[in-house]
PDB file of C-alpha atoms in Angstrom:
ATOM      1  CA  MET A 143      68.288 -49.822  44.407  1.00 36.00           C
ATOM      2  CA  THR A 144      64.982 -48.366  43.158  1.00 48.00           C
ATOM      3  CA  ASP A 145      64.942 -47.217  39.546  1.00 59.00           C
ATOM      4  CA  ARG A 146      63.791 -43.618  39.909  1.00 59.00           C
ATOM      5  CA  THR A 147      62.846 -43.521  36.219  1.00 77.00           C
ATOM      6  CA  ALA A 148      60.483 -46.506  36.491  1.00 90.00           C
ATOM      7  CA  PRO A 149      56.731 -45.790  36.245  1.00 94.00           C
ATOM      8  CA  GLY A 150      56.193 -47.204  39.729  1.00 94.00           C
ATOM      9  CA  ALA A 151      58.732 -44.819  41.223  1.00 95.00           C
ATOM     10  CA  LEU A 152      57.120 -41.793  39.588  1.00 95.00           C
ATOM     11  CA  ALA A 153      53.636 -42.919  40.639  1.00 96.00           C
ATOM     12  CA  ALA A 154      54.812 -43.411  44.230  1.00 96.00           C
ATOM     13  CA  ARG A 155      56.433 -39.993  44.331  1.00 95.00           C
ATOM     14  CA  LEU A 156      53.456 -38.107  42.899  1.00 96.00           C
ATOM     15  CA  THR A 157      50.706 -39.973  44.788  1.00 96.00           C
ATOM     16  CA  GLY A 158      52.584 -40.310  48.074  1.00 95.00           C
ATOM     17  CA  ARG A 159      51.778 -44.057  48.199  1.00 96.00           C
ATOM     18  CA  PRO A 160      54.179 -46.969  47.679  1.00 96.00           C
ATOM     19  CA  ALA A 161      53.763 -48.912  44.442  1.00 96.00           C
ATOM     20  CA  THR A 162      53.154 -52.630  44.819  1.00 96.00           C
ATOM     21  CA  GLY A 163      52.849 -53.587  41.156  1.00 95.00           C
ATOM     22  CA  GLU A 164      53.636 -52.315  37.690  1.00 94.00           C
ATOM     23  CA  ARG A 165      52.455 -53.446  34.271  1.00 94.00           C
ATOM     24  CA  ARG A 166      53.484 -52.022  30.906  1.00 94.00           C
ATOM     25  CA  LEU A 167      50.472 -51.544  28.638  1.00 93.00           C
ATOM     26  CA  SER A 168      52.397 -50.048  25.707  1.00 92.00           C
ATOM     27  CA  GLY A 169      55.554 -48.158  24.980  1.00 88.00           C
ATOM     28  CA  THR A 170      53.958 -44.980  26.328  1.00 90.00           C
ATOM     29  CA  LEU A 171      51.581 -46.253  29.025  1.00 94.00           C
ATOM     30  CA  ALA A 172      52.036 -48.208  32.247  1.00 96.00           C
ATOM     31  CA  GLU A 173      49.587 -49.297  34.933  1.00 96.00           C
ATOM     32  CA  VAL A 174      50.757 -49.038  38.539  1.00 97.00           C
ATOM     33  CA  THR A 175      49.026 -50.529  41.576  1.00 97.00           C
ATOM     34  CA  LEU A 176      49.438 -48.630  44.849  1.00 96.00           C
ATOM     35  CA  ASP A 177      49.521 -50.119  48.330  1.00 96.00           C
ATOM     36  CA  ASP A 178      45.979 -48.892  49.068  1.00 95.00           C
ATOM     37  CA  GLY A 179      44.608 -50.800  46.071  1.00 94.00           C
ATOM     38  CA  ARG A 180      44.209 -47.850  43.741  1.00 94.00           C
ATOM     39  CA  VAL A 181      45.404 -48.233  40.163  1.00 96.00           C
ATOM     40  CA  VAL A 182      46.966 -45.289  38.355  1.00 97.00           C
ATOM     41  CA  LEU A 183      48.345 -44.783  34.880  1.00 97.00           C
ATOM     42  CA  VAL A 184      51.745 -43.358  34.031  1.00 97.00           C
ATOM     43  CA  LYS A 185      51.638 -41.839  30.560  1.00 95.00           C
ATOM     44  CA  LEU A 186      54.566 -40.693  28.432  1.00 91.00           C
ATOM     45  CA  GLY A 187      53.914 -37.434  26.580  1.00 85.00           C
ATOM     46  CA  ASP A 188      54.068 -37.240  22.792  1.00 79.00           C
ATOM     47  CA  GLY A 189      56.874 -34.677  22.714  1.00 82.00           C
ATOM     48  CA  PRO A 190      58.633 -31.883  24.639  1.00 85.00           C
ATOM     49  CA  GLY A 191      56.096 -30.080  26.795  1.00 89.00           C
ATOM     50  CA  ALA A 192      53.314 -32.557  26.004  1.00 93.00           C
ATOM     51  CA  ALA A 193      52.959 -33.813  29.578  1.00 94.00           C
ATOM     52  CA  GLN A 194      52.779 -30.239  30.872  1.00 95.00           C
ATOM     53  CA  ALA A 195      50.167 -29.341  28.238  1.00 95.00           C
ATOM     54  CA  GLU A 196      48.003 -32.377  28.977  1.00 96.00           C
ATOM     55  CA  ALA A 197      48.242 -31.864  32.723  1.00 96.00           C
ATOM     56  CA  ALA A 198      47.221 -28.213  32.372  1.00 97.00           C
ATOM     57  CA  GLY A 199      44.321 -29.266  30.165  1.00 97.00           C
ATOM     58  CA  LEU A 200      43.085 -31.845  32.652  1.00 98.00           C
ATOM     59  CA  ARG A 201      43.227 -29.281  35.467  1.00 98.00           C
ATOM     60  CA  TRP A 202      41.346 -26.715  33.356  1.00 98.00           C
ATOM     61  CA  LEU A 203      38.598 -29.156  32.449  1.00 98.00           C
ATOM     62  CA  ALA A 204      38.310 -30.400  36.041  1.00 97.00           C
ATOM     63  CA  GLU A 205      38.140 -26.836  37.352  1.00 97.00           C
ATOM     64  CA  ALA A 206      34.893 -26.307  35.447  1.00 96.00           C
ATOM     65  CA  GLY A 207      33.240 -29.008  37.588  1.00 95.00           C
ATOM     66  CA  THR A 208      31.119 -30.340  34.710  1.00 96.00           C
ATOM     67  CA  VAL A 209      32.618 -33.173  32.661  1.00 96.00           C
ATOM     68  CA  ARG A 210      34.473 -35.919  34.518  1.00 96.00           C
ATOM     69  CA  VAL A 211      38.208 -36.292  34.021  1.00 97.00           C
ATOM     70  CA  PRO A 212      40.626 -38.617  35.823  1.00 97.00           C
ATOM     71  CA  THR A 213      42.345 -37.283  38.917  1.00 97.00           C
ATOM     72  CA  LEU A 214      45.724 -35.826  38.002  1.00 97.00           C
ATOM     73  CA  TYR A 215      48.502 -36.464  40.522  1.00 97.00           C
ATOM     74  CA  GLY A 216      51.162 -34.476  38.727  1.00 95.00           C
ATOM     75  CA  HIS A 217      53.823 -34.729  36.063  1.00 94.00           C
ATOM     76  CA  ASP A 218      57.536 -34.528  35.453  1.00 92.00           C
ATOM     77  CA  LYS A 219      59.215 -33.302  32.258  1.00 89.00           C
ATOM     78  CA  GLY A 220      57.919 -36.114  30.107  1.00 92.00           C
ATOM     79  CA  ARG A 221      55.262 -38.120  31.970  1.00 95.00           C
ATOM     80  CA  LEU A 222      52.088 -37.633  33.969  1.00 95.00           C
ATOM     81  CA  VAL A 223      50.218 -39.749  36.511  1.00 97.00           C
ATOM     82  CA  ILE A 224      46.415 -40.034  36.517  1.00 98.00           C
ATOM     83  CA  ASP A 225      43.777 -42.345  37.970  1.00 97.00           C
ATOM     84  CA  ARG A 226      42.694 -45.270  35.826  1.00 96.00           C
ATOM     85  CA  VAL A 227      39.006 -45.085  34.881  1.00 96.00           C
ATOM     86  CA  ALA A 228      37.170 -48.396  35.347  1.00 94.00           C
ATOM     87  CA  GLN A 229      35.279 -48.829  32.088  1.00 94.00           C
ATOM     88  CA  GLY A 230      31.737 -50.019  31.507  1.00 96.00           C
ATOM     89  CA  ALA A 231      29.288 -49.939  28.597  1.00 96.00           C
ATOM     90  CA  PRO A 232      27.852 -46.902  26.793  1.00 97.00           C
ATOM     91  CA  SER A 233      24.275 -45.978  27.631  1.00 97.00           C
ATOM     92  CA  ALA A 234      21.762 -43.470  26.357  1.00 97.00           C
ATOM     93  CA  ALA A 235      21.299 -42.012  29.829  1.00 97.00           C
ATOM     94  CA  ALA A 236      25.021 -41.464  30.314  1.00 97.00           C
ATOM     95  CA  ALA A 237      25.243 -39.919  26.855  1.00 98.00           C
ATOM     96  CA  THR A 238      22.467 -37.435  27.601  1.00 98.00           C
ATOM     97  CA  ARG A 239      24.133 -36.431  30.863  1.00 97.00           C
ATOM     98  CA  PHE A 240      27.458 -36.085  29.076  1.00 98.00           C
ATOM     99  CA  GLY A 241      25.960 -33.820  26.417  1.00 98.00           C
ATOM    100  CA  ALA A 242      24.560 -31.498  29.074  1.00 98.00           C
ATOM    101  CA  ALA A 243      27.861 -31.472  30.974  1.00 98.00           C
ATOM    102  CA  LEU A 244      29.796 -30.719  27.771  1.00 98.00           C
ATOM    103  CA  ALA A 245      27.526 -27.750  27.079  1.00 98.00           C
ATOM    104  CA  VAL A 246      28.207 -26.364  30.552  1.00 98.00           C
ATOM    105  CA  LEU A 247      31.945 -26.966  30.123  1.00 98.00           C
ATOM    106  CA  HIS A 248      31.958 -24.971  26.900  1.00 98.00           C
ATOM    107  CA  ALA A 249      29.985 -22.185  28.563  1.00 98.00           C
ATOM    108  CA  THR A 250      32.629 -21.751  31.280  1.00 98.00           C
ATOM    109  CA  GLY A 251      34.598 -20.098  28.522  1.00 98.00           C
ATOM    110  CA  ALA A 252      38.172 -19.118  27.794  1.00 98.00           C
ATOM    111  CA  PRO A 253      40.004 -15.779  27.729  1.00 97.00           C
ATOM    112  CA  SER A 254      40.304 -15.894  23.930  1.00 98.00           C
ATOM    113  CA  PHE A 255      40.274 -18.187  20.962  1.00 98.00           C
ATOM    114  CA  GLY A 256      43.562 -20.076  21.120  1.00 97.00           C
ATOM    115  CA  ALA A 257      44.050 -19.449  24.828  1.00 97.00           C
ATOM    116  CA  PRO A 258      46.054 -22.274  26.422  1.00 97.00           C
ATOM    117  CA  PRO A 259      44.938 -23.620  29.790  1.00 97.00           C
ATOM    118  CA  PRO A 260      46.469 -21.778  32.754  1.00 96.00           C
ATOM    119  CA  GLY A 261      50.000 -23.103  33.161  1.00 93.00           C
ATOM    120  CA  GLY A 262      49.910 -24.767  29.775  1.00 94.00           C
ATOM    121  CA  PRO A 263      52.485 -24.033  27.072  1.00 93.00           C
ATOM    122  CA  ARG A 264      51.669 -22.252  23.865  1.00 94.00           C
ATOM    123  CA  GLU A 265      53.537 -24.957  21.983  1.00 94.00           C
ATOM    124  CA  ALA A 266      51.183 -27.855  22.698  1.00 95.00           C
ATOM    125  CA  TYR A 267      49.989 -30.979  20.883  1.00 95.00           C
ATOM    126  CA  ILE A 268      46.921 -32.595  19.384  1.00 95.00           C
ATOM    127  CA  GLY A 269      47.764 -36.282  19.481  1.00 90.00           C
ATOM    128  CA  ARG A 270      51.306 -36.478  18.130  1.00 91.00           C
ATOM    129  CA  ALA A 271      51.010 -33.303  16.036  1.00 94.00           C
ATOM    130  CA  PRO A 272      52.288 -29.958  17.344  1.00 95.00           C
ATOM    131  CA  MET A 273      49.509 -27.448  18.018  1.00 96.00           C
ATOM    132  CA  ARG A 274      50.256 -23.799  18.684  1.00 95.00           C
ATOM    133  CA  ASN A 275      47.973 -21.945  21.086  1.00 96.00           C
ATOM    134  CA  LEU A 276      48.106 -18.288  20.098  1.00 96.00           C
ATOM    135  CA  PRO A 277      45.283 -15.935  21.088  1.00 96.00           C
ATOM    136  CA  GLY A 278      42.803 -14.304  18.733  1.00 96.00           C
ATOM    137  CA  THR A 279      39.580 -12.344  19.114  1.00 93.00           C
ATOM    138  CA  ASP A 280      37.933 -13.154  15.771  1.00 96.00           C
ATOM    139  CA  TRP A 281      37.141 -16.851  15.332  1.00 98.00           C
ATOM    140  CA  PRO A 282      37.156 -17.070  11.509  1.00 98.00           C
ATOM    141  CA  ALA A 283      40.555 -15.353  11.235  1.00 97.00           C
ATOM    142  CA  TRP A 284      42.017 -17.308  14.146  1.00 98.00           C
ATOM    143  CA  TYR A 285      40.696 -20.655  12.895  1.00 98.00           C
ATOM    144  CA  ALA A 286      42.180 -20.090   9.449  1.00 98.00           C
ATOM    145  CA  GLU A 287      45.550 -18.827  10.662  1.00 97.00           C
ATOM    146  CA  HIS A 288      46.191 -21.159  13.588  1.00 97.00           C
ATOM    147  CA  ARG A 289      44.131 -24.300  12.963  1.00 98.00           C
ATOM    148  CA  VAL A 290      43.655 -24.870   9.226  1.00 98.00           C
ATOM    149  CA  LEU A 291      46.510 -23.252   7.305  1.00 98.00           C
ATOM    150  CA  PRO A 292      49.476 -24.545   9.392  1.00 97.00           C
ATOM    151  CA  TYR A 293      48.439 -28.164   8.760  1.00 98.00           C
ATOM    152  CA  LEU A 294      47.609 -27.467   5.117  1.00 98.00           C
ATOM    153  CA  ARG A 295      51.119 -26.082   4.594  1.00 97.00           C
ATOM    154  CA  ARG A 296      52.670 -29.064   6.364  1.00 97.00           C
ATOM    155  CA  ALA A 297      50.609 -31.492   4.274  1.00 98.00           C
ATOM    156  CA  VAL A 298      51.707 -29.739   1.069  1.00 98.00           C
ATOM    157  CA  ASP A 299      55.355 -29.717   2.178  1.00 97.00           C
ATOM    158  CA  ASP A 300      55.128 -33.430   2.939  1.00 97.00           C
ATOM    159  CA  GLY A 301      53.538 -34.186  -0.435  1.00 97.00           C
ATOM    160  CA  THR A 302      50.300 -35.415   1.155  1.00 98.00           C
ATOM    161  CA  ILE A 303      48.302 -32.632  -0.509  1.00 98.00           C
ATOM    162  CA  ARG A 304      49.331 -31.524  -3.999  1.00 97.00           C
ATOM    163  CA  PRO A 305      50.128 -27.816  -4.476  1.00 97.00           C
ATOM    164  CA  ALA A 306      47.347 -27.540  -7.068  1.00 98.00           C
ATOM    165  CA  GLU A 307      44.831 -28.799  -4.474  1.00 98.00           C
ATOM    166  CA  ALA A 308      45.738 -26.342  -1.719  1.00 98.00           C
ATOM    167  CA  PRO A 309      43.737 -23.368  -3.132  1.00 98.00           C
ATOM    168  CA  LEU A 310      40.525 -25.313  -2.503  1.00 97.00           C
ATOM    169  CA  ILE A 311      41.105 -25.227   1.258  1.00 98.00           C
ATOM    170  CA  GLU A 312      42.530 -21.712   1.086  1.00 98.00           C
ATOM    171  CA  ASP A 313      39.251 -20.612  -0.560  1.00 98.00           C
ATOM    172  CA  VAL A 314      37.356 -21.989   2.440  1.00 98.00           C
ATOM    173  CA  CYS A 315      39.592 -19.943   4.731  1.00 98.00           C
ATOM    174  CA  ASP A 316      38.939 -16.814   2.655  1.00 97.00           C
ATOM    175  CA  ARG A 317      35.189 -17.375   2.944  1.00 97.00           C
ATOM    176  CA  LEU A 318      35.207 -18.197   6.651  1.00 97.00           C
ATOM    177  CA  PRO A 319      33.654 -14.874   7.739  1.00 97.00           C
ATOM    178  CA  ASP A 320      30.577 -15.764   5.652  1.00 96.00           C
ATOM    179  CA  LEU A 321      30.576 -19.485   6.505  1.00 97.00           C
ATOM    180  CA  ALA A 322      31.187 -19.374  10.262  1.00 97.00           C
ATOM    181  CA  GLY A 323      27.639 -18.586  11.366  1.00 96.00           C
ATOM    182  CA  PRO A 324      26.718 -16.253  14.232  1.00 97.00           C
ATOM    183  CA  ALA A 325      29.588 -15.019  16.401  1.00 96.00           C
ATOM    184  CA  GLU A 326      30.191 -17.120  19.518  1.00 96.00           C
ATOM    185  CA  PRO A 327      32.279 -16.359  22.612  1.00 97.00           C
ATOM    186  CA  PRO A 328      35.418 -18.473  23.147  1.00 98.00           C
ATOM    187  CA  ALA A 329      34.463 -21.852  24.603  1.00 98.00           C
ATOM    188  CA  ARG A 330      36.528 -24.074  26.880  1.00 98.00           C
ATOM    189  CA  LEU A 331      37.249 -27.009  24.565  1.00 98.00           C
ATOM    190  CA  HIS A 332      38.529 -30.512  25.190  1.00 98.00           C
ATOM    191  CA  GLY A 333      40.128 -29.999  21.795  1.00 97.00           C
ATOM    192  CA  ASP A 334      40.649 -33.626  20.703  1.00 97.00           C
ATOM    193  CA  LEU A 335      37.175 -34.988  21.303  1.00 97.00           C
ATOM    194  CA  TRP A 336      37.104 -38.132  19.231  1.00 95.00           C
ATOM    195  CA  ASN A 337      35.510 -41.352  20.443  1.00 94.00           C
ATOM    196  CA  GLY A 338      38.795 -42.805  21.719  1.00 94.00           C
ATOM    197  CA  ASN A 339      39.058 -40.003  24.265  1.00 97.00           C
ATOM    198  CA  VAL A 340      35.535 -40.607  25.601  1.00 97.00           C
ATOM    199  CA  LEU A 341      35.424 -43.332  28.261  1.00 97.00           C
ATOM    200  CA  TRP A 342      32.152 -44.886  29.393  1.00 97.00           C
ATOM    201  CA  GLY A 343      32.768 -45.545  33.066  1.00 96.00           C
ATOM    202  CA  ALA A 344      31.644 -48.505  35.117  1.00 96.00           C
ATOM    203  CA  ASP A 345      30.071 -45.888  37.419  1.00 94.00           C
ATOM    204  CA  GLY A 346      27.562 -44.941  34.700  1.00 94.00           C
ATOM    205  CA  HIS A 347      29.257 -41.645  33.901  1.00 94.00           C
ATOM    206  CA  THR A 348      31.217 -40.502  30.867  1.00 97.00           C
ATOM    207  CA  TRP A 349      34.859 -39.486  31.328  1.00 98.00           C
ATOM    208  CA  LEU A 350      37.209 -37.526  29.092  1.00 98.00           C
ATOM    209  CA  ILE A 351      40.928 -38.203  28.673  1.00 97.00           C
ATOM    210  CA  ASP A 352      43.850 -36.918  26.566  1.00 96.00           C
ATOM    211  CA  PRO A 353      42.728 -33.316  26.068  1.00 97.00           C
ATOM    212  CA  ALA A 354      44.283 -30.815  23.688  1.00 97.00           C
ATOM    213  CA  ALA A 355      42.442 -28.126  25.629  1.00 98.00           C
ATOM    214  CA  HIS A 356      42.265 -24.526  24.425  1.00 98.00           C
ATOM    215  CA  GLY A 357      39.813 -21.728  23.807  1.00 98.00           C
ATOM    216  CA  GLY A 358      37.847 -22.314  20.623  1.00 98.00           C
ATOM    217  CA  HIS A 359      34.434 -22.610  18.999  1.00 98.00           C
ATOM    218  CA  ARG A 360      32.107 -25.034  20.762  1.00 98.00           C
ATOM    219  CA  GLU A 361      30.950 -26.545  17.473  1.00 98.00           C
ATOM    220  CA  THR A 362      34.499 -27.855  16.903  1.00 98.00           C
ATOM    221  CA  ASP A 363      34.271 -30.355  19.785  1.00 98.00           C
ATOM    222  CA  LEU A 364      30.907 -31.592  18.524  1.00 98.00           C
ATOM    223  CA  ALA A 365      32.154 -31.863  14.948  1.00 98.00           C
ATOM    224  CA  MET A 366      35.033 -34.068  16.071  1.00 97.00           C
ATOM    225  CA  LEU A 367      32.641 -36.373  17.905  1.00 97.00           C
ATOM    226  CA  ALA A 368      30.690 -36.709  14.661  1.00 96.00           C
ATOM    227  CA  LEU A 369      33.795 -37.198  12.509  1.00 95.00           C
ATOM    228  CA  PHE A 370      34.902 -40.507  13.986  1.00 89.00           C
ATOM    229  CA  GLY A 371      31.569 -41.610  15.416  1.00 92.00           C
ATOM    230  CA  CYS A 372      30.538 -41.948  19.033  1.00 95.00           C
ATOM    231  CA  PRO A 373      28.021 -44.266  20.724  1.00 96.00           C
ATOM    232  CA  HIS A 374      24.669 -42.585  21.354  1.00 97.00           C
ATOM    233  CA  LEU A 375      25.753 -39.415  19.577  1.00 98.00           C
ATOM    234  CA  GLY A 376      22.133 -38.414  19.095  1.00 97.00           C
ATOM    235  CA  HIS A 377      21.554 -38.544  22.853  1.00 98.00           C
ATOM    236  CA  ILE A 378      24.731 -36.523  23.455  1.00 98.00           C
ATOM    237  CA  LEU A 379      23.448 -33.844  21.093  1.00 98.00           C
ATOM    238  CA  ASP A 380      19.989 -33.913  22.678  1.00 98.00           C
ATOM    239  CA  GLY A 381      21.486 -33.357  26.122  1.00 98.00           C
ATOM    240  CA  TYR A 382      23.671 -30.572  24.761  1.00 98.00           C
ATOM    241  CA  GLN A 383      20.841 -28.800  22.969  1.00 98.00           C
ATOM    242  CA  ARG A 384      18.636 -28.844  26.061  1.00 98.00           C
ATOM    243  CA  ALA A 385      21.387 -27.259  28.137  1.00 98.00           C
ATOM    244  CA  ALA A 386      22.669 -24.764  25.550  1.00 98.00           C
ATOM    245  CA  PRO A 387      20.948 -24.707  22.145  1.00 98.00           C
ATOM    246  CA  LEU A 388      23.281 -24.476  19.167  1.00 98.00           C
ATOM    247  CA  ALA A 389      22.998 -21.643  16.665  1.00 97.00           C
ATOM    248  CA  ASP A 390      20.854 -22.124  13.582  1.00 96.00           C
ATOM    249  CA  GLY A 391      22.717 -23.916  10.806  1.00 96.00           C
ATOM    250  CA  TRP A 392      25.145 -25.688  13.111  1.00 97.00           C
ATOM    251  CA  ALA A 393      24.652 -29.032  11.342  1.00 97.00           C
ATOM    252  CA  ASP A 394      25.642 -27.441   8.015  1.00 96.00           C
ATOM    253  CA  ARG A 395      28.888 -26.221   9.595  1.00 97.00           C
ATOM    254  CA  ILE A 396      30.056 -29.628  10.847  1.00 97.00           C
ATOM    255  CA  GLY A 397      32.353 -30.137   7.862  1.00 97.00           C
ATOM    256  CA  LEU A 398      33.862 -26.684   8.311  1.00 98.00           C
ATOM    257  CA  HIS A 399      34.900 -27.572  11.848  1.00 98.00           C
ATOM    258  CA  GLN A 400      36.145 -30.997  10.733  1.00 98.00           C
ATOM    259  CA  LEU A 401      38.731 -29.472   8.392  1.00 98.00           C
ATOM    260  CA  PHE A 402      41.111 -28.960  11.309  1.00 98.00           C
ATOM    261  CA  PRO A 403      41.187 -32.542  12.619  1.00 97.00           C
ATOM    262  CA  LEU A 404      41.145 -33.954   9.088  1.00 98.00           C
ATOM    263  CA  LEU A 405      44.227 -31.946   8.157  1.00 98.00           C
ATOM    264  CA  VAL A 406      45.932 -32.967  11.405  1.00 98.00           C
ATOM    265  CA  HIS A 407      45.252 -36.590  10.488  1.00 97.00           C
ATOM    266  CA  ALA A 408      46.505 -35.983   6.959  1.00 98.00           C
ATOM    267  CA  VAL A 409      49.798 -34.769   8.428  1.00 97.00           C
ATOM    268  CA  LEU A 410      50.028 -37.732  10.778  1.00 96.00           C
ATOM    269  CA  PHE A 411      48.538 -40.555   8.718  1.00 97.00           C
ATOM    270  CA  GLY A 412      48.588 -39.660   5.063  1.00 96.00           C
ATOM    271  CA  ARG A 413      46.658 -39.221   1.868  1.00 97.00           C
ATOM    272  CA  GLY A 414      43.351 -40.830   2.836  1.00 97.00           C
ATOM    273  CA  TYR A 415      42.619 -38.056   5.340  1.00 97.00           C
ATOM    274  CA  ALA A 416      43.829 -35.427   2.858  1.00 98.00           C
ATOM    275  CA  GLU A 417      41.207 -36.642   0.386  1.00 98.00           C
ATOM    276  CA  GLN A 418      38.540 -36.387   3.093  1.00 98.00           C
ATOM    277  CA  ALA A 419      39.635 -32.821   3.878  1.00 98.00           C
ATOM    278  CA  LEU A 420      39.461 -31.872   0.207  1.00 98.00           C
ATOM    279  CA  ALA A 421      36.001 -33.436  -0.129  1.00 97.00           C
ATOM    280  CA  VAL A 422      34.784 -31.475   2.918  1.00 97.00           C
ATOM    281  CA  ALA A 423      36.216 -28.267   1.444  1.00 97.00           C
ATOM    282  CA  ARG A 424      34.420 -28.871  -1.860  1.00 97.00           C
ATOM    283  CA  ALA A 425      31.144 -29.514  -0.080  1.00 96.00           C
ATOM    284  CA  THR A 426      31.559 -26.408   2.076  1.00 95.00           C
ATOM    285  CA  LEU A 427      32.145 -24.185  -0.948  1.00 91.00           C
ATOM    286  CA  THR A 428      28.884 -25.355  -2.544  1.00 88.00           C
ATOM    287  CA  TRP A 429      26.704 -23.896   0.209  1.00 71.00           C
TER     288      TRP A 429
END
């Protein structure tokens, strides 16, 4: 009898092709070979609704027709099935093309800051951390209320940030209207754009995986690329700037946009990231 919960069974059901092989890559990821030779991945979501949120994000990014994302075959309550991307080596040319495509993706927009992808839940995830997608019209207020302060409070509750340190980050939130730069329309963000979610394909193109997609400020995606490093980042930025120049002072605001992912990482991984967040807050307040 076929195990209907096995990755191969789910892949066969969602792709419409029999599975001929299955290989576990980790506790949350399996590789399945189909009878036509294609290889797909079956991924377990990070929590309730995570598979739905990621699937909606992939569809939303793909709909823009700019950046490349793996084909999504569907999902059940806890898992989704996507094409495996054959990986190659980073190149300057691919990075420049990716930067231009990312700029166009952002420009396709979102209904509001905090807007979830169509069909995506409000209670979503960034990595393994819950992320609430609630709409707002004013970026500084929305960013403080829904991206910075929830993770600051969690970090304080967990003891990762000391109560006496919290006012430093709260001061940044209070000053956000003056620090945020020129107003920008809501951009269509990948939302978790660190180097691990950027795949350099064997086809010479750059692919994005594992989105935490939502409406946000376009500088946030770029700041996350800078936070953890990315091959040929300068070429990515060159391609972006040619397609859609960034507002004056954008480089000075990188740390401001990095507060969100740093606090998420503080919640997930501890004090080292909390210290980075506090250092960024100090630097921001000295402008």
